Short mmCIF file of C-alpha atoms in Angstrom, two decimals:
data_model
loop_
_atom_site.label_atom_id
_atom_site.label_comp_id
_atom_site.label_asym_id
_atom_site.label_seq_id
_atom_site.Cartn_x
_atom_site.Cartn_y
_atom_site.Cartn_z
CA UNK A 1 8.14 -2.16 -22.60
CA UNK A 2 8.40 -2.10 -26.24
CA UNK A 3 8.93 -5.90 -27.39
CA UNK A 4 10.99 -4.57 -30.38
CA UNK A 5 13.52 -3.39 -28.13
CA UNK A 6 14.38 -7.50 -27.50
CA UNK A 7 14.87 -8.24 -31.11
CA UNK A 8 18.30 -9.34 -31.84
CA UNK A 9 20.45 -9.56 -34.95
CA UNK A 10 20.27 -13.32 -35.02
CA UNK A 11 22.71 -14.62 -38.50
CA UNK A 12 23.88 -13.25 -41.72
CA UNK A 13 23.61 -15.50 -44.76
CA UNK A 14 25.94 -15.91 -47.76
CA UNK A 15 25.37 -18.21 -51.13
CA UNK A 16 28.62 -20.17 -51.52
CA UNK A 17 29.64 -22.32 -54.12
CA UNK A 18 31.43 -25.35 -52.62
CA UNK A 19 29.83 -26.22 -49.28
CA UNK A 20 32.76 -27.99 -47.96
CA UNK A 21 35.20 -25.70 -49.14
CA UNK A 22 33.08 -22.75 -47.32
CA UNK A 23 32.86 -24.81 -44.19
CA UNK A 24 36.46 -25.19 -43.75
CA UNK A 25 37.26 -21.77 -44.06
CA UNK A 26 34.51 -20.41 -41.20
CA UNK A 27 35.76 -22.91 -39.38
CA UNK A 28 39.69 -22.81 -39.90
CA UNK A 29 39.69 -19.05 -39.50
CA UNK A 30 36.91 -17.76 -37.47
CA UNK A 31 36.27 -21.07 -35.66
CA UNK A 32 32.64 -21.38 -36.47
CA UNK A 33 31.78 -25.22 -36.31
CA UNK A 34 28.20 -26.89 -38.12
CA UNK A 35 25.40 -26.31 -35.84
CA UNK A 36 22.60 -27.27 -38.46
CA UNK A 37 22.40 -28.68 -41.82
CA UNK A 38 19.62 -29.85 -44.42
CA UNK A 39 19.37 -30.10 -48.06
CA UNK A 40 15.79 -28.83 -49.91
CA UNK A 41 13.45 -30.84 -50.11
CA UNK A 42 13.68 -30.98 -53.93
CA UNK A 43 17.51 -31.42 -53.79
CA UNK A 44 18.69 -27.95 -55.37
CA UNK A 45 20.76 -26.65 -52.26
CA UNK A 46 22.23 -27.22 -49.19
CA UNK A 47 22.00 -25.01 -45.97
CA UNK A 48 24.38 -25.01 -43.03
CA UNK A 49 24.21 -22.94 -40.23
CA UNK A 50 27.86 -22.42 -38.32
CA UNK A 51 27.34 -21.44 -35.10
CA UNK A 52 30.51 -19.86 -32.73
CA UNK A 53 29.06 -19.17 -29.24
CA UNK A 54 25.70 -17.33 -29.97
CA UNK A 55 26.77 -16.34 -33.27
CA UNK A 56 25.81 -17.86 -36.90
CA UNK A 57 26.57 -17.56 -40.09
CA UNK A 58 23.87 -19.19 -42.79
CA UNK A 59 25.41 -20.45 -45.93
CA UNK A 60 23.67 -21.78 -48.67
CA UNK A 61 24.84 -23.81 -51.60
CA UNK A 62 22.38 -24.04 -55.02
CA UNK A 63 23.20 -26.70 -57.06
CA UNK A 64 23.79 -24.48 -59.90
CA UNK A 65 25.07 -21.21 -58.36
CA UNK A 66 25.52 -18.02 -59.92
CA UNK A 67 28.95 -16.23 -59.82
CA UNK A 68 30.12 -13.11 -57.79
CA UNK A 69 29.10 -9.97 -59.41
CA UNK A 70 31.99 -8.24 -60.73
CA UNK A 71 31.03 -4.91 -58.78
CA UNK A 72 30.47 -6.79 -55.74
CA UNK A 73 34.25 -7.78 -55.96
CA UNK A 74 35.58 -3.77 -55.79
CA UNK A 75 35.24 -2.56 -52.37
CA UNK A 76 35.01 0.74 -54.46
CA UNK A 77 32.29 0.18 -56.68
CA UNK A 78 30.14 -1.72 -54.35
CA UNK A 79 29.31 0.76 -52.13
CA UNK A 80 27.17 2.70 -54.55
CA UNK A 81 25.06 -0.22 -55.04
CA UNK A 82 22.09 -0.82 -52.92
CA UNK A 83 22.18 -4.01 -50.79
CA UNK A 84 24.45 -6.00 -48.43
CA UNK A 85 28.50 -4.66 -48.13
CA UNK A 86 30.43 -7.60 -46.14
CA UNK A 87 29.91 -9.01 -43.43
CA UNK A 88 32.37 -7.99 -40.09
CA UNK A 89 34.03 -9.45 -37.57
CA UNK A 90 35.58 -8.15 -34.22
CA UNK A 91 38.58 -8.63 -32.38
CA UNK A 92 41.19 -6.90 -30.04
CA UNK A 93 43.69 -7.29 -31.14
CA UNK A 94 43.53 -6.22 -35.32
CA UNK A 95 47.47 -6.16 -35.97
CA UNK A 96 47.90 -9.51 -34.75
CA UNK A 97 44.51 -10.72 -36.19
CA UNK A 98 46.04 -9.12 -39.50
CA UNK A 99 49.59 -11.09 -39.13
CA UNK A 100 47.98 -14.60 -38.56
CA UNK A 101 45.83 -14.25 -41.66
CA UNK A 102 48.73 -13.00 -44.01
CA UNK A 103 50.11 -15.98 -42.48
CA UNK A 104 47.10 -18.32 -43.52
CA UNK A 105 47.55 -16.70 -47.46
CA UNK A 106 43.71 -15.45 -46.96
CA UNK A 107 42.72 -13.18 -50.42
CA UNK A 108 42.43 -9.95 -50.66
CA UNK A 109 44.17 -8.94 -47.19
CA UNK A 110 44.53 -5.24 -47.39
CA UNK A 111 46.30 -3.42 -45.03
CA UNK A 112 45.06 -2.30 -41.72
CA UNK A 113 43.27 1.18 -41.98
CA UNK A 114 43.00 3.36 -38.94
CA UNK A 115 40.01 5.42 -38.55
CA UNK A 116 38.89 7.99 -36.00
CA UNK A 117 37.06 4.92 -33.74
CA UNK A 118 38.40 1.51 -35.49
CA UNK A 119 41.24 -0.01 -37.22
CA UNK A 120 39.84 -2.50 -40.01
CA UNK A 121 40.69 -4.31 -42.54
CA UNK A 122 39.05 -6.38 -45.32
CA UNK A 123 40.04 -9.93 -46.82
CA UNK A 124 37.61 -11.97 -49.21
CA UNK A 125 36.42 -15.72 -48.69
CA UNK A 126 37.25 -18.61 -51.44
CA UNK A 127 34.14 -17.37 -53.27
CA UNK A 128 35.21 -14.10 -53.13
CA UNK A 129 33.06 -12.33 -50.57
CA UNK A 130 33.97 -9.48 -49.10
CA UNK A 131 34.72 -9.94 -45.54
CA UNK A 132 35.87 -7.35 -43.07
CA UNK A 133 37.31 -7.07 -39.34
CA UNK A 134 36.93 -4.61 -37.05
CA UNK A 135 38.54 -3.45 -33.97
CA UNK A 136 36.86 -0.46 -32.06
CA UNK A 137 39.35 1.90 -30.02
CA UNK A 138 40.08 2.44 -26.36
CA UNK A 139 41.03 5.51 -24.57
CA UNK A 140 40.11 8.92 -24.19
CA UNK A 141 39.86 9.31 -28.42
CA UNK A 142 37.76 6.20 -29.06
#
């Protein structure tokens, strides 16, 4: 047996710049709760994991944090540069997943897009961050 074969994603990470403010969100909307949380040694950042079931979601916050890149801001224009997109999230239910997030005022809701195997849709996080959400098909043309 290869031993690669058990390696699992395990957490994506984000830089955020109000720890609290990031916290509340993962946690009003996705219902990710604090499973971890330390602050460097020298005192320059926080980390907090948020853990929903045996998911995470790593969020740091530097003391002096940098903003958003512009580029990283158009869904459009991102794309073409190398590096980390969004970060997803599934459900099964992505027009009603839509409808209680335009009723939460999230940013950047866009509408939801139907591909040949997934309906999606992309919001952004109070810093900004794209975020999308995903909902594969069923049926004979999923």
């Amino acid at each position: 047996m290869n031993p690669l074969e058990d390696v699992n994603l395990h957490h994506a990470a984000l830089s955020v710049a109000d720890m609290e403010r990031a916290i509340a969100f993962y946690g009003d909307v996705f219902g990710f709760r604090v499973d971890t949380r330390v602050t460097a040694d020298d005192g320059s950042m926080e980390i907090v994991h948020l853990r929903k079931g045996d998911r995470f979601i790593e969020l740091f916050c530097h003391r002096d944090p940098l903003p958003l890149p512009d580029h990283a801001a158009d869904l459009g224009l991102d794309v073409r540069t190398i590096g980390t997109k969004h970060l997803a999230f599934a459900t099964d239910d992505p027009h009603g997943t839509h409808a209680a997030l335009a009723a939460r005022g999230v940013d950047g809701l866009t509408a939801v897009h139907e591909a040949r195997y997934y309906y999606y849709f992309f919001l952004k996080d109070p810093d900004g961050i794209t975020l999308e959400i995903v909902s594969r098909k069923t049926g004979e043309n999923a």
